[in-house]
JSON list of C-alpha atoms in Angstrom, two decimals:
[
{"chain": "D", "resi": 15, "resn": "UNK", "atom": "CA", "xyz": [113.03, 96.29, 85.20]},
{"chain": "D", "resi": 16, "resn": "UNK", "atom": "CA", "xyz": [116.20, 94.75, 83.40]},
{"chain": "D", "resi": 17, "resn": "UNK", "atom": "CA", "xyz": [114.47, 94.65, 80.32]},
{"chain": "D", "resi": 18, "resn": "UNK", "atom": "CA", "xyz": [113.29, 98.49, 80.38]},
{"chain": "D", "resi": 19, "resn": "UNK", "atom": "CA", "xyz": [116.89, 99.79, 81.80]},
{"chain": "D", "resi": 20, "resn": "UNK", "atom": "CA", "xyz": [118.74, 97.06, 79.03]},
{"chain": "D", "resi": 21, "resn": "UNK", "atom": "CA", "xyz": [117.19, 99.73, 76.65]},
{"chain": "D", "resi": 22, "resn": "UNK", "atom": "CA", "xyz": [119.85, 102.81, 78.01]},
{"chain": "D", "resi": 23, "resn": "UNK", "atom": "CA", "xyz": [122.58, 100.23, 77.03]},
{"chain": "D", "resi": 24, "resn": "UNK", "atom": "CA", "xyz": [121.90, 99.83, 73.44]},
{"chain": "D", "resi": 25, "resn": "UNK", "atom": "CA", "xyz": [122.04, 103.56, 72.70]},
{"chain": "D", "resi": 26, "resn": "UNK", "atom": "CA", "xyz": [126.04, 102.92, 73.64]},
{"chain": "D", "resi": 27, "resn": "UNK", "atom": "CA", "xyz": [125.53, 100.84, 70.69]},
{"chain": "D", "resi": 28, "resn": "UNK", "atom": "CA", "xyz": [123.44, 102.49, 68.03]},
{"chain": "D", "resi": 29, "resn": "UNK", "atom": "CA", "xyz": [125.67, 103.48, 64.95]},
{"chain": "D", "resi": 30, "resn": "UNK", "atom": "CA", "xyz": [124.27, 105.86, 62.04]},
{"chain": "D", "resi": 31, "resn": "UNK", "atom": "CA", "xyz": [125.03, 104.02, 59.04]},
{"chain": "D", "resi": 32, "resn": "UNK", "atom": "CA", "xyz": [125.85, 107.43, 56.87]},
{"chain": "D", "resi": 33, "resn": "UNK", "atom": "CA", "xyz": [128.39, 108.00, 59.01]},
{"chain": "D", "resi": 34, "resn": "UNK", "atom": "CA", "xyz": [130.04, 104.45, 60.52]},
{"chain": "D", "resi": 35, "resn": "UNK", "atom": "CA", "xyz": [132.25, 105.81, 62.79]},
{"chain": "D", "resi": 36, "resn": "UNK", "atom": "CA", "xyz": [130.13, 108.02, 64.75]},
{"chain": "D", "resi": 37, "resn": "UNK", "atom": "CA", "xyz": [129.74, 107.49, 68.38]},
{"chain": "D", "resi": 38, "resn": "UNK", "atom": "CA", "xyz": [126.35, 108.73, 69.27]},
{"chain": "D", "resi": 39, "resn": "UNK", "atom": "CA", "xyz": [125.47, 106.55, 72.17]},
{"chain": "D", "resi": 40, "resn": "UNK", "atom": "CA", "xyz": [127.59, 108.29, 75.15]},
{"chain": "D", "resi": 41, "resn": "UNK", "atom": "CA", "xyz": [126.12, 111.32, 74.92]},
{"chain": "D", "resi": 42, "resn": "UNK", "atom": "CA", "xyz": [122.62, 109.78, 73.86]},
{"chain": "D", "resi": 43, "resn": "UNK", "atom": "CA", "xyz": [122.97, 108.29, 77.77]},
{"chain": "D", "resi": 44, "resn": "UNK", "atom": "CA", "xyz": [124.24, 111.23, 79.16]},
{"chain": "D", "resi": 45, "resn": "UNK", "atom": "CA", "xyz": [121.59, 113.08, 78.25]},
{"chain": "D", "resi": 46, "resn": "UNK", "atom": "CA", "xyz": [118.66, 110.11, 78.55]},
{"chain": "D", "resi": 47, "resn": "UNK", "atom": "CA", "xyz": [119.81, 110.11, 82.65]},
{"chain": "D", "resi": 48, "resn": "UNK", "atom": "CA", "xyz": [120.30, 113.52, 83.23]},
{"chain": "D", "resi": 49, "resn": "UNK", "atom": "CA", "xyz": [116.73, 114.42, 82.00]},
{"chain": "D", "resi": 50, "resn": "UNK", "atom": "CA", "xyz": [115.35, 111.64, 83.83]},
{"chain": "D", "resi": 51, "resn": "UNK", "atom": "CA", "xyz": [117.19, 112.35, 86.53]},
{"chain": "D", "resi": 52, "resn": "UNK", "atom": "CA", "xyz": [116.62, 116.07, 86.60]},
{"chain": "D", "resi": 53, "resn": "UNK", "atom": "CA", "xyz": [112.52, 115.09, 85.32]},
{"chain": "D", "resi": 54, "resn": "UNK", "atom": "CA", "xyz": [112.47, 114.14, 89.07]},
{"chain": "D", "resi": 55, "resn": "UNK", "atom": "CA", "xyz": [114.06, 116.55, 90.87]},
{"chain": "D", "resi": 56, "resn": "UNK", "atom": "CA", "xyz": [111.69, 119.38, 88.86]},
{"chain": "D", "resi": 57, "resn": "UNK", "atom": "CA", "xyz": [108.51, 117.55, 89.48]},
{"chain": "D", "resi": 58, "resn": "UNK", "atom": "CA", "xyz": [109.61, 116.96, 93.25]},
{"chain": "D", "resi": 59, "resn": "UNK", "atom": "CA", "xyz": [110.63, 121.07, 93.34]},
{"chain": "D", "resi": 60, "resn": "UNK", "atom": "CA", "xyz": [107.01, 122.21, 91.68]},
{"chain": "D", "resi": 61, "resn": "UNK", "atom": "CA", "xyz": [104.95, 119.65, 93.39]},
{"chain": "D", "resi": 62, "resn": "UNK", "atom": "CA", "xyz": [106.41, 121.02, 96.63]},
{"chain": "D", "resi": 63, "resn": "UNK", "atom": "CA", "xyz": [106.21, 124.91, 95.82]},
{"chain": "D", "resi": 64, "resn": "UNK", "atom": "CA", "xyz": [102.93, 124.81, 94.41]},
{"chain": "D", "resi": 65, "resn": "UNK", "atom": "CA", "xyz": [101.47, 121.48, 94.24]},
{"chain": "D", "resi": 66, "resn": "UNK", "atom": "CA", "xyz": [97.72, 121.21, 95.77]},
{"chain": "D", "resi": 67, "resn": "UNK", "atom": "CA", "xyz": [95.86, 119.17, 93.36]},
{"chain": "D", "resi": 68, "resn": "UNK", "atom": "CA", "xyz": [96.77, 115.56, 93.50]},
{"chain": "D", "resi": 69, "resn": "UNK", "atom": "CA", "xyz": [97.30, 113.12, 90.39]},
{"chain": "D", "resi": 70, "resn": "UNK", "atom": "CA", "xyz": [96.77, 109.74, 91.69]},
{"chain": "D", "resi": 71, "resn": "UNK", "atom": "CA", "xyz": [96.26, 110.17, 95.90]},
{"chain": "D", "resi": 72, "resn": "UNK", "atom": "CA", "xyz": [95.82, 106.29, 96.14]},
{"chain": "D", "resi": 73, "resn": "UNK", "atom": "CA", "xyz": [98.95, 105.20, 94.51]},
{"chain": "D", "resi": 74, "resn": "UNK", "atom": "CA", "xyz": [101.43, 108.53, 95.25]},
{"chain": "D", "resi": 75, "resn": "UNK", "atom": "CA", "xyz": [99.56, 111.37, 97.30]},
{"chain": "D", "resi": 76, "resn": "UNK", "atom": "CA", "xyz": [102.60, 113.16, 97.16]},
{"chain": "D", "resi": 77, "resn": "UNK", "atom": "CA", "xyz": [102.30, 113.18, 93.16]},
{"chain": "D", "resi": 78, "resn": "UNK", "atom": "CA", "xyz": [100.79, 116.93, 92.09]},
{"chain": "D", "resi": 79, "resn": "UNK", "atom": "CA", "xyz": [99.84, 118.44, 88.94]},
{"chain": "D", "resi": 80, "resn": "UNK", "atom": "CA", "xyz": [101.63, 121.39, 88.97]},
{"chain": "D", "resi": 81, "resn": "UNK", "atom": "CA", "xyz": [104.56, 118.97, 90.15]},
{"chain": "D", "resi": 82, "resn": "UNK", "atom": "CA", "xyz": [104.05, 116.95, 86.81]},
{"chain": "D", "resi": 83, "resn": "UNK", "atom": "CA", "xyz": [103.39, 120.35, 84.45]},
{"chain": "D", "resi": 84, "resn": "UNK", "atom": "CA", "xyz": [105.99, 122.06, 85.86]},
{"chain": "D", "resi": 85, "resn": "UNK", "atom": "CA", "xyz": [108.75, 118.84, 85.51]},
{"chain": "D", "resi": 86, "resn": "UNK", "atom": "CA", "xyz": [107.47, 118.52, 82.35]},
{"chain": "D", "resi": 87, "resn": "UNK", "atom": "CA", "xyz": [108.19, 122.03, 81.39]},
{"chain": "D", "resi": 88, "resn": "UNK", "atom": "CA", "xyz": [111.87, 122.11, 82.98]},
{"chain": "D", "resi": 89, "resn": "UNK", "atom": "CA", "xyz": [112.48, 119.09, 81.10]},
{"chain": "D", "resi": 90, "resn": "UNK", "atom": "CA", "xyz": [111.31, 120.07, 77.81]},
{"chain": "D", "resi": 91, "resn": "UNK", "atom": "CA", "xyz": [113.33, 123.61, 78.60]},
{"chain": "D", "resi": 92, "resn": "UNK", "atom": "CA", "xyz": [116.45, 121.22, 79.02]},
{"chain": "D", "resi": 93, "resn": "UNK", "atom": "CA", "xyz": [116.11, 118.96, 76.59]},
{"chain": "D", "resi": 94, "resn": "UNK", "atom": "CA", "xyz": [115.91, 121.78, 74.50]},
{"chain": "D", "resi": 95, "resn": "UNK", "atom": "CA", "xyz": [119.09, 123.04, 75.43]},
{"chain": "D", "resi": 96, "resn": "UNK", "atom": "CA", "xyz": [121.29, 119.93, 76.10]},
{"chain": "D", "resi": 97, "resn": "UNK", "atom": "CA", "xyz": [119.74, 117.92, 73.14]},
{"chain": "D", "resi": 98, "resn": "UNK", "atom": "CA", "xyz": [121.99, 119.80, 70.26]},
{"chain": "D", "resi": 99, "resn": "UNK", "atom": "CA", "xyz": [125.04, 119.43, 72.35]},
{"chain": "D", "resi": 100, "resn": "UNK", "atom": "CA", "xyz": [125.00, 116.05, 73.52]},
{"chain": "D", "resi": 101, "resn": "UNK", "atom": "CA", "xyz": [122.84, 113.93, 70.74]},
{"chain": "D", "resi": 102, "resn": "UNK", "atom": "CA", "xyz": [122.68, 114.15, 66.88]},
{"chain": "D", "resi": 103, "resn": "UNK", "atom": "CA", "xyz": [119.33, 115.68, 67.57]},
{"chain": "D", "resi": 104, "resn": "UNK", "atom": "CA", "xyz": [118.11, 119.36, 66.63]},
{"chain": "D", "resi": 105, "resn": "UNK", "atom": "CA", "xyz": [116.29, 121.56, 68.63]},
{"chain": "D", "resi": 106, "resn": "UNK", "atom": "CA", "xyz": [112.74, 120.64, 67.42]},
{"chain": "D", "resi": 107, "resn": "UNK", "atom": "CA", "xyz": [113.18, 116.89, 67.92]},
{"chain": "D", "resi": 108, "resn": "UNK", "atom": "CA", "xyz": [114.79, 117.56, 71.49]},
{"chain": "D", "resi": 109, "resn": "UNK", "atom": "CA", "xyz": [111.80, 118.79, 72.37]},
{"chain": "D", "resi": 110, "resn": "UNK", "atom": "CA", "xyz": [109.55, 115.98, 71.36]},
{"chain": "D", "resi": 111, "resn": "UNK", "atom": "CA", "xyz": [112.07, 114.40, 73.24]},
{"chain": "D", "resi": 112, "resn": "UNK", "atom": "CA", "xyz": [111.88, 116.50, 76.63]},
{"chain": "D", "resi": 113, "resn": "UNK", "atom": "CA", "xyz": [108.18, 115.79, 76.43]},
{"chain": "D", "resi": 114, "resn": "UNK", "atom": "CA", "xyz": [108.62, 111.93, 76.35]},
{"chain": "D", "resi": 115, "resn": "UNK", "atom": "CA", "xyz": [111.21, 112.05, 78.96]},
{"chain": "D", "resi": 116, "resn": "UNK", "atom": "CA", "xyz": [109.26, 114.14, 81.22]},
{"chain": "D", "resi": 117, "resn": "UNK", "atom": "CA", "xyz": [105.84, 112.32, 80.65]},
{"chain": "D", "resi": 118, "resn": "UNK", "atom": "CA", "xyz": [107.26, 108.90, 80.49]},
{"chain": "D", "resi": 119, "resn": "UNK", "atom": "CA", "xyz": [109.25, 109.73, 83.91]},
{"chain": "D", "resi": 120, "resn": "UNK", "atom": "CA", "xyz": [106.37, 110.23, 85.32]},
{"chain": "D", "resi": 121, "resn": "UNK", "atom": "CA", "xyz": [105.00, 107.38, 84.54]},
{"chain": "D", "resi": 122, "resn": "UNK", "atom": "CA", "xyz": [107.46, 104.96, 85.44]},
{"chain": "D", "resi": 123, "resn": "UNK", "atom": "CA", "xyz": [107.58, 106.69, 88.93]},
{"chain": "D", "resi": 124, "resn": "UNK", "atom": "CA", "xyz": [103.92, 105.92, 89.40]},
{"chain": "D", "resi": 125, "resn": "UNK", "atom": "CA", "xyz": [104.24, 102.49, 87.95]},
{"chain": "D", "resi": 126, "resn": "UNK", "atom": "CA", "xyz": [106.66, 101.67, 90.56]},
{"chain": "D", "resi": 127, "resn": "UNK", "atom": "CA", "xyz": [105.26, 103.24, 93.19]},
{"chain": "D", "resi": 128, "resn": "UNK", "atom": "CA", "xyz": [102.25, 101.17, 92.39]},
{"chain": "D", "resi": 129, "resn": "UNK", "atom": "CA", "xyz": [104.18, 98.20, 92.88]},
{"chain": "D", "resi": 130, "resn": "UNK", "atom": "CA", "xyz": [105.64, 99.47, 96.03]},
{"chain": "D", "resi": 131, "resn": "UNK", "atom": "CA", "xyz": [102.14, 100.28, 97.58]},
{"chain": "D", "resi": 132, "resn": "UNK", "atom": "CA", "xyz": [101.24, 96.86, 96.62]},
{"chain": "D", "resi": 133, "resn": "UNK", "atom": "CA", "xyz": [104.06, 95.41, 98.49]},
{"chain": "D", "resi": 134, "resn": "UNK", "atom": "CA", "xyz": [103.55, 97.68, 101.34]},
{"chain": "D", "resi": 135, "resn": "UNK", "atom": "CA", "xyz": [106.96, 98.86, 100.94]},
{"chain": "D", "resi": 136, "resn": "UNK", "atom": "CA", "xyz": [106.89, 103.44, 101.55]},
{"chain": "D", "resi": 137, "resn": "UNK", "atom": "CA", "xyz": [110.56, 103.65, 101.09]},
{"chain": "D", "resi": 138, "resn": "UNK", "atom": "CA", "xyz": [113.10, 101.84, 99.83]},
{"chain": "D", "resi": 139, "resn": "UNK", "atom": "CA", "xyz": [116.43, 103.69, 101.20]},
{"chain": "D", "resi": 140, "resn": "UNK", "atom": "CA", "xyz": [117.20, 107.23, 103.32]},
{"chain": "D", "resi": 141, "resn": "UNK", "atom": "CA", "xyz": [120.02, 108.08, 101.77]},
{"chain": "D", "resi": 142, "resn": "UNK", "atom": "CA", "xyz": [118.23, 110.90, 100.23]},
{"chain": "D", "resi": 143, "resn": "UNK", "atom": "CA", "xyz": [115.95, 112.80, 102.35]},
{"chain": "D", "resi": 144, "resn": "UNK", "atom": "CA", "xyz": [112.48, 113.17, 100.19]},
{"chain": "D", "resi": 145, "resn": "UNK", "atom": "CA", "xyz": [113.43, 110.80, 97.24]},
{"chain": "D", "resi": 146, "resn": "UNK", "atom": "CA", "xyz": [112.64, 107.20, 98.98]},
{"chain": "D", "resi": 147, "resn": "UNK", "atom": "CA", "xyz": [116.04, 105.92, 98.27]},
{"chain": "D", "resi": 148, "resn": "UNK", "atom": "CA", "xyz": [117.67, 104.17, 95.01]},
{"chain": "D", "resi": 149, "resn": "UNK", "atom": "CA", "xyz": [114.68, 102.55, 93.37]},
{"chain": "D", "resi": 150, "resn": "UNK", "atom": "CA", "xyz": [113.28, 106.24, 93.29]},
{"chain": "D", "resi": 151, "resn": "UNK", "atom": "CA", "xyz": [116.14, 107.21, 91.22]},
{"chain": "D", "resi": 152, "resn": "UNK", "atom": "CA", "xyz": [115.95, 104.25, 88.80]},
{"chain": "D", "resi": 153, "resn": "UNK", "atom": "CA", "xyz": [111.92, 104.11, 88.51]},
{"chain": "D", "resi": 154, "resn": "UNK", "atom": "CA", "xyz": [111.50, 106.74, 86.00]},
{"chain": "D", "resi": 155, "resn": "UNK", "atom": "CA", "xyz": [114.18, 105.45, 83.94]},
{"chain": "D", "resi": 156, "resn": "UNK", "atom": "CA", "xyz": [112.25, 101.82, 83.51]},
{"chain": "D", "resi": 157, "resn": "UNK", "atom": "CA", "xyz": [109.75, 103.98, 81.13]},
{"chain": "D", "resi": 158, "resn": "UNK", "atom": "CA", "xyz": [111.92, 106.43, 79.84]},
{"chain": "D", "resi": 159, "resn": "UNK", "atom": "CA", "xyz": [114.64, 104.43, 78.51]},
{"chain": "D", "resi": 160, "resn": "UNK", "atom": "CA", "xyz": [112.57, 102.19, 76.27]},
{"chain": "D", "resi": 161, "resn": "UNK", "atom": "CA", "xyz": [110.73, 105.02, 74.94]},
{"chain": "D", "resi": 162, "resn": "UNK", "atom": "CA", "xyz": [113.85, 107.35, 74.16]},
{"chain": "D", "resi": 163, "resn": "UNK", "atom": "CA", "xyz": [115.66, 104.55, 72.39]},
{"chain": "D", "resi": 164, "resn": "UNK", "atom": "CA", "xyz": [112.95, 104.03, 70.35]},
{"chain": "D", "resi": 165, "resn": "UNK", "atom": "CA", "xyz": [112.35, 107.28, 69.87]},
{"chain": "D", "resi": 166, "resn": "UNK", "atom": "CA", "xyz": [115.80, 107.56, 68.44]},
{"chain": "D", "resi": 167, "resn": "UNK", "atom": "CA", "xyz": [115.97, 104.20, 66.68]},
{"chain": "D", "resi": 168, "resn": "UNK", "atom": "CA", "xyz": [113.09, 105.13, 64.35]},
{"chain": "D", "resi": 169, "resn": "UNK", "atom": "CA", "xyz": [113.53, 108.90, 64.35]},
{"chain": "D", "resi": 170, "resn": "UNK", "atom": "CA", "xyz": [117.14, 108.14, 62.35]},
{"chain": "D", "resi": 171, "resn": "UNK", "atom": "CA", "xyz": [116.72, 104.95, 61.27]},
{"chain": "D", "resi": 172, "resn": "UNK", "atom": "CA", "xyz": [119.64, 103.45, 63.10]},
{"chain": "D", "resi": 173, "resn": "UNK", "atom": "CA", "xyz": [120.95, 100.09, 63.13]},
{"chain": "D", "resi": 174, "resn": "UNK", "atom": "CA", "xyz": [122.72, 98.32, 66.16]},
{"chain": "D", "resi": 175, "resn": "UNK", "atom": "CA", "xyz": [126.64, 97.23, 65.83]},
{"chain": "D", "resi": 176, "resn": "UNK", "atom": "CA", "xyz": [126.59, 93.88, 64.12]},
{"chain": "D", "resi": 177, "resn": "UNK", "atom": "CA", "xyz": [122.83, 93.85, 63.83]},
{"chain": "D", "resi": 178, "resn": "UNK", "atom": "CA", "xyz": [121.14, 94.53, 60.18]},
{"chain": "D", "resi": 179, "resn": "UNK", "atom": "CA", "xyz": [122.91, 95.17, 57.21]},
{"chain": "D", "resi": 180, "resn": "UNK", "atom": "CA", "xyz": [122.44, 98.92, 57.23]},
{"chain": "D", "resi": 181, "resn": "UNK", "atom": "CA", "xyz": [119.68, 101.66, 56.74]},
{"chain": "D", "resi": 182, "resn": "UNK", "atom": "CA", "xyz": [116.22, 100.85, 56.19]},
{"chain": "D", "resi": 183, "resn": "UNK", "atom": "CA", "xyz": [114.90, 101.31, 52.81]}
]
């Protein structure tokens, strides 16, 4: 789990060599949580409203298609919006991000509630009613942060602070 969530720290770090002293990484954060976070609240919200085919009943029978399509969808919608303002990114690559966010999300919830099943563990806190607790809120985020930094590493063809000697050819 360190490893995956280490992943949201080194956007803080990620400098674009064109311009050196651009600080991408806050709002590269910002908007990695808030459409994870969000990711969950949407597919929570559809799966609710109209959920009634199940994804995986044996590891989350709570988990719904139209929960996942319709997260998805809301996520895509905000990344969309939010990616322009808060990241370097332009509309067309904040969707492909919204998608990976939204699908990755997904699966890091299932991964962990996997784990959870397996440990016979249904909820890990009460302090929000529906959500399991704090390892519900952090789940998603052990898929989605490797995948966005990546994402964002390769898509502009970053370097870290003190890492590399610049831009690769």
């Amino acid at each position: 789990m360190v490893f995956c969530l280490s992943h949201a720290a080194f956007l803080l770090i990620l400098r674009d060599p064109s311009r050196p002293r651009a600080m991408p990484g806050p709002g590269l954060v910002l908007y990695l949580v808030t459409l994870t976070e969000l990711n969950d609240v949407a597919q929570f919200l559809w799966g609710k409203s109209l959920g009634r085919h199940k994804v995986v009943p044996t590891v989350s029978p709570n988990k719904t298609w139209e929960g996942l399509l319709g997260g998805v969808a809301t996520t895509t919608l905000l990344a969309w919006l939010l990616g322009p303002v808060l990241t370097p990114m332009d509309r067309a690559q904040s969707l492909l991000a919204g998608l990976i966010v939204g699908v990755g999300g997904f699966f890091g919830d299932i991964n962990l509630s996997a784990l959870k099943r397996d440990l016979g563990i249904k909820d890990t806190g009460t302090l929000l009613p529906g959500h399991g607790g704090i390892l519900d809120r952090v789940d998603s985020l052990t898929y989605t942060a490797p995948l966005f930094f990546h994402y964002i590493y390769y898509l502009f063809q970053w370097h870290t602070f003190g890492v590399g000697g610049g831009a690769r050819p």
